[in-house]
Short mmCIF file of C-alpha atoms in Angstrom, two decimals:
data_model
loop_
_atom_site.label_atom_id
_atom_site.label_comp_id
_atom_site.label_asym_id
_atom_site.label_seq_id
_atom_site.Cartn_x
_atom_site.Cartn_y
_atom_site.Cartn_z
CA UNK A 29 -12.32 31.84 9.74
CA UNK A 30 -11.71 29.76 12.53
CA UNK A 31 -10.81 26.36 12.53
CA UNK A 32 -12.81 23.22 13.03
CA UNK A 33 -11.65 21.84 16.02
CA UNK A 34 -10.89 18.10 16.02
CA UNK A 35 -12.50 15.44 17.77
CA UNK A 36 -11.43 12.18 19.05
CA UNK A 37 -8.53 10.91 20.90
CA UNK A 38 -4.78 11.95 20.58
CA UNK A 39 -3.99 8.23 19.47
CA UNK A 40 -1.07 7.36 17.47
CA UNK A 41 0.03 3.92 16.05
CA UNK A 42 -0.77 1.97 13.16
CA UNK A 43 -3.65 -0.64 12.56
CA UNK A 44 -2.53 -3.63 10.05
CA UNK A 45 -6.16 -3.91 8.92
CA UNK A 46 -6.91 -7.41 6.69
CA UNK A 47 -9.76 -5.39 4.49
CA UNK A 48 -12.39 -7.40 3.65
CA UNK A 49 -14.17 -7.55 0.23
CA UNK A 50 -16.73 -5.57 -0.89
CA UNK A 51 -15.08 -2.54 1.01
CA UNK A 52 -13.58 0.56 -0.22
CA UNK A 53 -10.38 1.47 1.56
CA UNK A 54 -11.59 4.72 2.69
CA UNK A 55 -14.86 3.16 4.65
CA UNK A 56 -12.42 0.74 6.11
CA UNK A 57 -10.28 3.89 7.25
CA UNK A 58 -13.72 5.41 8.57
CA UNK A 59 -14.57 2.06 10.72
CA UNK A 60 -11.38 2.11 12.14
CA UNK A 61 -11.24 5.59 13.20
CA UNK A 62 -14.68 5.38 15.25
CA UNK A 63 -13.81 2.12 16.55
CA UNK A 64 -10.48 3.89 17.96
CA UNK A 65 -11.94 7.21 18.91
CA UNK A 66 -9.06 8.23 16.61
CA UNK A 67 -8.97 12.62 16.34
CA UNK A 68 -6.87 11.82 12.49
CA UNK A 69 -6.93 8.83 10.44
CA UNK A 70 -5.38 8.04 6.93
CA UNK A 71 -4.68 4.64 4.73
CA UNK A 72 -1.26 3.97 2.57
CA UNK A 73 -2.40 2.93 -0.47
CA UNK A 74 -5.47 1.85 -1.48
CA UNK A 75 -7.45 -1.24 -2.20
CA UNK A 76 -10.37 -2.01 -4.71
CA UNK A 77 -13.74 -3.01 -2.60
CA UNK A 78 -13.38 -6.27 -5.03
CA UNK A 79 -9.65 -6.81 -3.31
CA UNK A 80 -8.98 -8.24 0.33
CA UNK A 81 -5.86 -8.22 2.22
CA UNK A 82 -3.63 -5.67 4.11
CA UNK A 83 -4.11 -1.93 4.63
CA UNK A 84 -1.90 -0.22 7.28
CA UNK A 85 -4.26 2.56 8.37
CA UNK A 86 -2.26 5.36 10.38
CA UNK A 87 -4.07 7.03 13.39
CA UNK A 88 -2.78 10.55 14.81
CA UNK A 89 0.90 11.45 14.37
CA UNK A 90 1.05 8.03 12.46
CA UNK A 91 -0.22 9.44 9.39
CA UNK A 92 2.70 11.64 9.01
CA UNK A 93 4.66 8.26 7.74
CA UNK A 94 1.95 7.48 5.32
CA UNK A 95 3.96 8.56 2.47
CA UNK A 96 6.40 6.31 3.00
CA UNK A 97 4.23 3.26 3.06
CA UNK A 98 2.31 4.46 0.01
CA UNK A 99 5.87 4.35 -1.59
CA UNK A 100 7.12 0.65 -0.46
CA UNK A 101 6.89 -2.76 -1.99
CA UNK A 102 3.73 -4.70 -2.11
CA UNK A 103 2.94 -8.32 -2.77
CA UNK A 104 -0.12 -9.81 -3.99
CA UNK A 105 -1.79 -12.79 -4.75
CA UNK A 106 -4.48 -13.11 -7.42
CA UNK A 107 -6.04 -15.45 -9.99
CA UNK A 108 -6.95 -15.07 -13.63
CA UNK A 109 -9.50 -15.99 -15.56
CA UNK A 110 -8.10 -17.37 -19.18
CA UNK A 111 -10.16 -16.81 -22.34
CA UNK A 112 -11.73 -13.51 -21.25
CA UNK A 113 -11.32 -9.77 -21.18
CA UNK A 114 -13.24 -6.81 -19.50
CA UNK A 115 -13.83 -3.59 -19.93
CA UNK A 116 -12.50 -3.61 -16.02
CA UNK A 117 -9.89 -5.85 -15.83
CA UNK A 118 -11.78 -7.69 -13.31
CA UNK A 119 -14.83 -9.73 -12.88
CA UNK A 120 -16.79 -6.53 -12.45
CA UNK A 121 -16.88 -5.59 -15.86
CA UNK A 122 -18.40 -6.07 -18.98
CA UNK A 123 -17.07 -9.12 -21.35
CA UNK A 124 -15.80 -6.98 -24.08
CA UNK A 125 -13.70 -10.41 -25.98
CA UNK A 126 -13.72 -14.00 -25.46
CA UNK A 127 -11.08 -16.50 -27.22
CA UNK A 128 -10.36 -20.13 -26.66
CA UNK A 129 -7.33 -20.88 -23.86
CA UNK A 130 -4.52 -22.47 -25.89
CA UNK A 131 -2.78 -25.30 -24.52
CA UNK A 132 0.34 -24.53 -23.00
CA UNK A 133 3.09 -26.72 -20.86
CA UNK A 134 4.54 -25.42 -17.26
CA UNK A 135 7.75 -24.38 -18.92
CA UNK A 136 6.31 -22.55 -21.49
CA UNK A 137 4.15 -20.38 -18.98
CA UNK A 138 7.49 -19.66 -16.44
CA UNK A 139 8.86 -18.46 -19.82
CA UNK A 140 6.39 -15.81 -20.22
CA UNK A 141 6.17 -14.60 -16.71
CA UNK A 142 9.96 -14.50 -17.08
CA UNK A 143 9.08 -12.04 -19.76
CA UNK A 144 7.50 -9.59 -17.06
CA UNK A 145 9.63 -9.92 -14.19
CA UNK A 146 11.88 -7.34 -13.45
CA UNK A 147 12.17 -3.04 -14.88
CA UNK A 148 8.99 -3.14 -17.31
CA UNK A 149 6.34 -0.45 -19.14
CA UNK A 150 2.79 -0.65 -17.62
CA UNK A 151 0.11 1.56 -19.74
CA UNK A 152 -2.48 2.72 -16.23
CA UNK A 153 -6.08 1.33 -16.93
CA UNK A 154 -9.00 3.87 -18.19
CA UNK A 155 -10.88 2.51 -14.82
CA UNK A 156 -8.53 3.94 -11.99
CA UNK A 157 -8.08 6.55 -9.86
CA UNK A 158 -5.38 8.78 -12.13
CA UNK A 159 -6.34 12.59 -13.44
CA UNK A 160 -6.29 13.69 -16.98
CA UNK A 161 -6.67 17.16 -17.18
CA UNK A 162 -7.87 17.23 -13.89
CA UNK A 163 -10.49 14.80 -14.13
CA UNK A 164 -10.24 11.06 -12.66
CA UNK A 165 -9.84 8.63 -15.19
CA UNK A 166 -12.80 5.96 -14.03
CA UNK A 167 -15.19 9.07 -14.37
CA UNK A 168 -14.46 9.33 -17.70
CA UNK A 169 -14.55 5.46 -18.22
CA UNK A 170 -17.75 5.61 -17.22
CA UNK A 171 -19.30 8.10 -19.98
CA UNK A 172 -17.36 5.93 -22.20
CA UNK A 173 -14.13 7.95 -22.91
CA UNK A 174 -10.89 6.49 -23.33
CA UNK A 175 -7.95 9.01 -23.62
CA UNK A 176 -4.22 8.09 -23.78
CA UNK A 177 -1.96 7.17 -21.16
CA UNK A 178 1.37 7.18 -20.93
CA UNK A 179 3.23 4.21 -19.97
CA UNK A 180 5.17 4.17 -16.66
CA UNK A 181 8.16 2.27 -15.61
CA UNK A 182 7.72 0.52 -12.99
CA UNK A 183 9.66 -3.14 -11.25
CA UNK A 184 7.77 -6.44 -11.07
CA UNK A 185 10.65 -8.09 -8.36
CA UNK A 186 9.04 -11.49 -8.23
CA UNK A 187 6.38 -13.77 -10.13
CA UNK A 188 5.60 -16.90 -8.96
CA UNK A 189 3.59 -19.30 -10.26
CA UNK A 190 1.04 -20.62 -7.75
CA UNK A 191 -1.57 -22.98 -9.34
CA UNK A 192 -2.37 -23.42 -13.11
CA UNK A 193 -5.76 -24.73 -14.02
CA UNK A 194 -7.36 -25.14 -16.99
CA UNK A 195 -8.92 -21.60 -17.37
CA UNK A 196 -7.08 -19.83 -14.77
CA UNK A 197 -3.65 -19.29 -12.82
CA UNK A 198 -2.64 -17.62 -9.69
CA UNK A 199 0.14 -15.74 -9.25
CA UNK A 200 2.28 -14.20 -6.55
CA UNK A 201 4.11 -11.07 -7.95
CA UNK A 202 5.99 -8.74 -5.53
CA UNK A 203 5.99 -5.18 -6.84
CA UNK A 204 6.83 -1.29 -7.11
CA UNK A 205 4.50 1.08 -6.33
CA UNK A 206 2.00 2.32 -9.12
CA UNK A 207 1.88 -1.03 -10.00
CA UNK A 208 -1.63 -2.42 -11.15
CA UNK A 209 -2.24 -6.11 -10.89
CA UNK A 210 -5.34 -6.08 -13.46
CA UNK A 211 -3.40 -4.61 -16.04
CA UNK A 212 -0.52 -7.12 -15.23
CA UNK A 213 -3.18 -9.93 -15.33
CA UNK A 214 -4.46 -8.45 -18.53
CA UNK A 215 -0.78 -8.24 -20.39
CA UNK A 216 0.27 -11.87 -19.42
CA UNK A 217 -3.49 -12.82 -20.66
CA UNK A 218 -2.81 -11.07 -24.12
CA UNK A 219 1.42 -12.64 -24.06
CA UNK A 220 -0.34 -16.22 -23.74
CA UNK A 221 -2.71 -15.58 -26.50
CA UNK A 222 -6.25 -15.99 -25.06
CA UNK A 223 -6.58 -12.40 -22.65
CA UNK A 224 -7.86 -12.49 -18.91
CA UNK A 225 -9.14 -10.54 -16.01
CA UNK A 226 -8.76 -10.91 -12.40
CA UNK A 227 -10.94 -12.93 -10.25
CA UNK A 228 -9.54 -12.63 -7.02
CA UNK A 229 -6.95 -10.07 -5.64
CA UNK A 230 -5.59 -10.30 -2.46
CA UNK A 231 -2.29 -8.48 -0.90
CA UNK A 232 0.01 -10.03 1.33
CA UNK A 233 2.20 -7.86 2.26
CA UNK A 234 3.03 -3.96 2.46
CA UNK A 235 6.48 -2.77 3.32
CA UNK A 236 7.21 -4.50 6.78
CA UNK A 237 3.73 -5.56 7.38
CA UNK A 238 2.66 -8.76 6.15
CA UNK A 239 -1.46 -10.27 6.57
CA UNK A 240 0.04 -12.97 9.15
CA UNK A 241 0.51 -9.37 11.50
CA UNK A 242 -3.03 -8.37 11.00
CA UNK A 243 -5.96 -7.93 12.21
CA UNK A 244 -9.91 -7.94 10.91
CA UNK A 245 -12.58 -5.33 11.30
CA UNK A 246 -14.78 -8.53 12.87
CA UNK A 247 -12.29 -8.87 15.56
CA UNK A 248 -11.79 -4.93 16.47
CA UNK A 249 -15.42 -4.90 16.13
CA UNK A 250 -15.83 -7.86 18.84
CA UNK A 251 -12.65 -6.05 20.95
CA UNK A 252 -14.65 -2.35 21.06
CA UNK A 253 -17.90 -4.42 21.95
CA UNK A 254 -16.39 -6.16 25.10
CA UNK A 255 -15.02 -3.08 26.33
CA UNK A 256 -16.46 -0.57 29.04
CA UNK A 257 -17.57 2.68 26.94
CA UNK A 258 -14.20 4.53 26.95
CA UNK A 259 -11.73 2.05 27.94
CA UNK A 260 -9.63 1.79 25.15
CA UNK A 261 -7.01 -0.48 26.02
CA UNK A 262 -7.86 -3.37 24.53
CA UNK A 263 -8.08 -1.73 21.20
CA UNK A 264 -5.07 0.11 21.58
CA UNK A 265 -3.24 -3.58 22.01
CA UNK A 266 -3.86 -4.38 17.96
CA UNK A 267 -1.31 -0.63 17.29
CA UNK A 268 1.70 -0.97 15.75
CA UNK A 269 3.90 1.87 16.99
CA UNK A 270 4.96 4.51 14.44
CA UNK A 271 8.55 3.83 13.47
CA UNK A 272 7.10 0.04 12.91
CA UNK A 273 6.81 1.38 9.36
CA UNK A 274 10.04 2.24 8.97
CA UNK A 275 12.31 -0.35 10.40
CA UNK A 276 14.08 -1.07 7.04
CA UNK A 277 15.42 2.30 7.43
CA UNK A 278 18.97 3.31 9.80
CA UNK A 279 18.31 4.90 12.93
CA UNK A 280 20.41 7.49 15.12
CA UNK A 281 20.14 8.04 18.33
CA UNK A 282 20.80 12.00 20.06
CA UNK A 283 21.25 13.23 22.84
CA UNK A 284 18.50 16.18 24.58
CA UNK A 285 20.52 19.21 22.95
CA UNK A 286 20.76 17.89 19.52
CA UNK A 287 17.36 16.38 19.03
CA UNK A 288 16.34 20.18 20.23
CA UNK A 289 18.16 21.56 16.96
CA UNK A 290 16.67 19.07 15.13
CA UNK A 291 13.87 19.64 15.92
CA UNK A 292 14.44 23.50 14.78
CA UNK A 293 14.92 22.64 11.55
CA UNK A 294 19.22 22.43 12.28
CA UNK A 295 21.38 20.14 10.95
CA UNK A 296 23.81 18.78 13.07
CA UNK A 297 27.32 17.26 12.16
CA UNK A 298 27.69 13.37 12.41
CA UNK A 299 30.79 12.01 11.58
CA UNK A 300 29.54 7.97 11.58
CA UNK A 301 26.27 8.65 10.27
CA UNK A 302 25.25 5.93 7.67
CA UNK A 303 25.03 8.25 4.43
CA UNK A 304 21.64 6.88 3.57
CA UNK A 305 18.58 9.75 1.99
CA UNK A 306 16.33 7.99 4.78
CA UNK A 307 17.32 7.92 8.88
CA UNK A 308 15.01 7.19 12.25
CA UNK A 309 15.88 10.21 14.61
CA UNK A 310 15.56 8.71 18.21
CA UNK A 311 16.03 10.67 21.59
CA UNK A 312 17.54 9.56 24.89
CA UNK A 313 13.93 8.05 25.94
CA UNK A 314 14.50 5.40 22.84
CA UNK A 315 11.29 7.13 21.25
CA UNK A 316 11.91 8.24 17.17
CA UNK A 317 10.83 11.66 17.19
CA UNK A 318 11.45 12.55 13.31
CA UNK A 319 13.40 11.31 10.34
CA UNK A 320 16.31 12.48 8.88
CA UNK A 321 18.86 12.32 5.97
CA UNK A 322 22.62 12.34 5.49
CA UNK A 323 24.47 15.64 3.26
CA UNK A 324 27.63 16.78 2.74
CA UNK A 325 29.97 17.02 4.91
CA UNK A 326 28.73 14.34 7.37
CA UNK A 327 25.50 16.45 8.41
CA UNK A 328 22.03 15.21 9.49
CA UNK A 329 19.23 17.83 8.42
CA UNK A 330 15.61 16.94 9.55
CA UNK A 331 13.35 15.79 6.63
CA UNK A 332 10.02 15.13 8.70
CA UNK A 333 9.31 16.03 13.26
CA UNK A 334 6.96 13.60 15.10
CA UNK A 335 7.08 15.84 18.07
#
């Protein structure tokens, strides 16, 4: 059987999308692609409709870096509500416990987020997006299952204490991936004595691209409407370029007949290459066409072609 043969433009770049609330991630990945006349579109990590902030969404060849996004550091922002827990985590759900907010000084409270800063154990909740045994685990919330989870190790690198009100606190916390915020929200809540949820979630930042960088549907909506039917350039101004996403990684630049056997699948023999699992491959024309990683002795095999 045949194919089906794509439609759209050849477009690649990256869109730093600030996703709205009330969204899901892969409608905001939808919107974008029409608006771009994109033929392949793909997000790098997902956000809850009931979360704002930024979503890289990767048009065309950009989606083949995806992965690599999905696995970076992100930092959020979010408040909890004190004295309250859901059967959510968030202000979605239903109040399942409610217990009066102890008093509790500045110090003491940096004390406890001490507690949860750095290599920790976070149990996934019942309502997200994980299998077991093959089914997703907010399917089975719903019909009112809960089965067990395994904790997973994961790195909280930062926690900062924003503002502290009388039923509530916001946070900053920079983090690993597979890191959920409610579930962090819910295990400080339970550490202070009184539970919480989230009430607002937004993220900052996302491996190199931070919500200062991006841009809103409302405003590629408003670009696409001022623009001649099929002029694109406009649009195409608010792309990051490809190897954006991976500028914290070392590059290499070859000449025409190496990138060729790199781009064969051959590893070639570098004596000064940086011995790193992650490198840019860049041709003569200063344009990355793949990535690449150090082995022994001094060789550069391909990992992942652009071309």
């Amino acid at each position: 059987m045949s194919r089906r043969k794509k439609t759209g433009r050849d477009i690649s770049g990256i869109v730093i999308l600030d996703k709205p609330l009330e969204l899901s991630s892969n409608h905001a990945v939808q919107r974008v692609k029409r608006l771009f006349n994109a033929n392949k579109a793909g997000h790098t990590g997902s956000l809850d409709p009931l979360a704002s902030g930024v979503l890289p969404i990767c048009l065309g060849h950009a989606t083949k870096v995806s992965s690599y996004l999905l696995a970076s550091d992100k930092t959020y922002q979010f408040t909890m509500h004190l004295g309250q827990t859901t059967s959510t985590g968030d202000s979605e759900g239903e109040v399942l416990k409610e217990r009066p907010v102890p008093s509790i000084i500045k110090d003491e409270l940096l004390e406890i987020l001490q507690r949860f800063t750095g290599h920790i154990q976070q149990i996934p909740p019942m309502y997200s997006a994980l299998k077991h045994e093959g089914q997703r685990l907010y399917k089975l919330a719903r019909q009112g299952q809960s089965v067990e989870r395994p904790a997973r190790s994961l790195e909280i690198k930062a926690l900062q204490l924003i503002v502290k009100e009388k039923d509530s606190l916001t946070l900053e916390a920079t983090c690993s991936k597979g890191t959920y915020i409610r579930v962090l929200a819910e295990d400080i809540g339970e550490a202070i004595g009184c539970g919480a949820y989230v009430m607002m979630l937004r993220r900052l930042v996302t491996g190199p691209f931070r919500i200062n960088e991006s841009v809103t549907l409302d405003k590629l909506q408003s670009i696409s409407e001022k623009s001649d039917a099929g002029n694109f350039l406009a649009l195409d101004e608010q792309l990051q370029s490809l190897d954006a996403a991976l500028q914290d990684y070392p590059s290499l630049q070859w000449v025409d007949e190496y990138k060729q056997r790199l781009c064969q699948g051959q590893a070639v023999v570098c004596e000064t290459a940086p011995k790193q699992p992650l490198i840019r491959l860049y041709g003569q024309d200063d344009t990355i066409f793949g990535l690449g990683k150090w082995c022994e002795p001094n060789l550069i095999a391909p990992i992942r072609i652009f071309d």
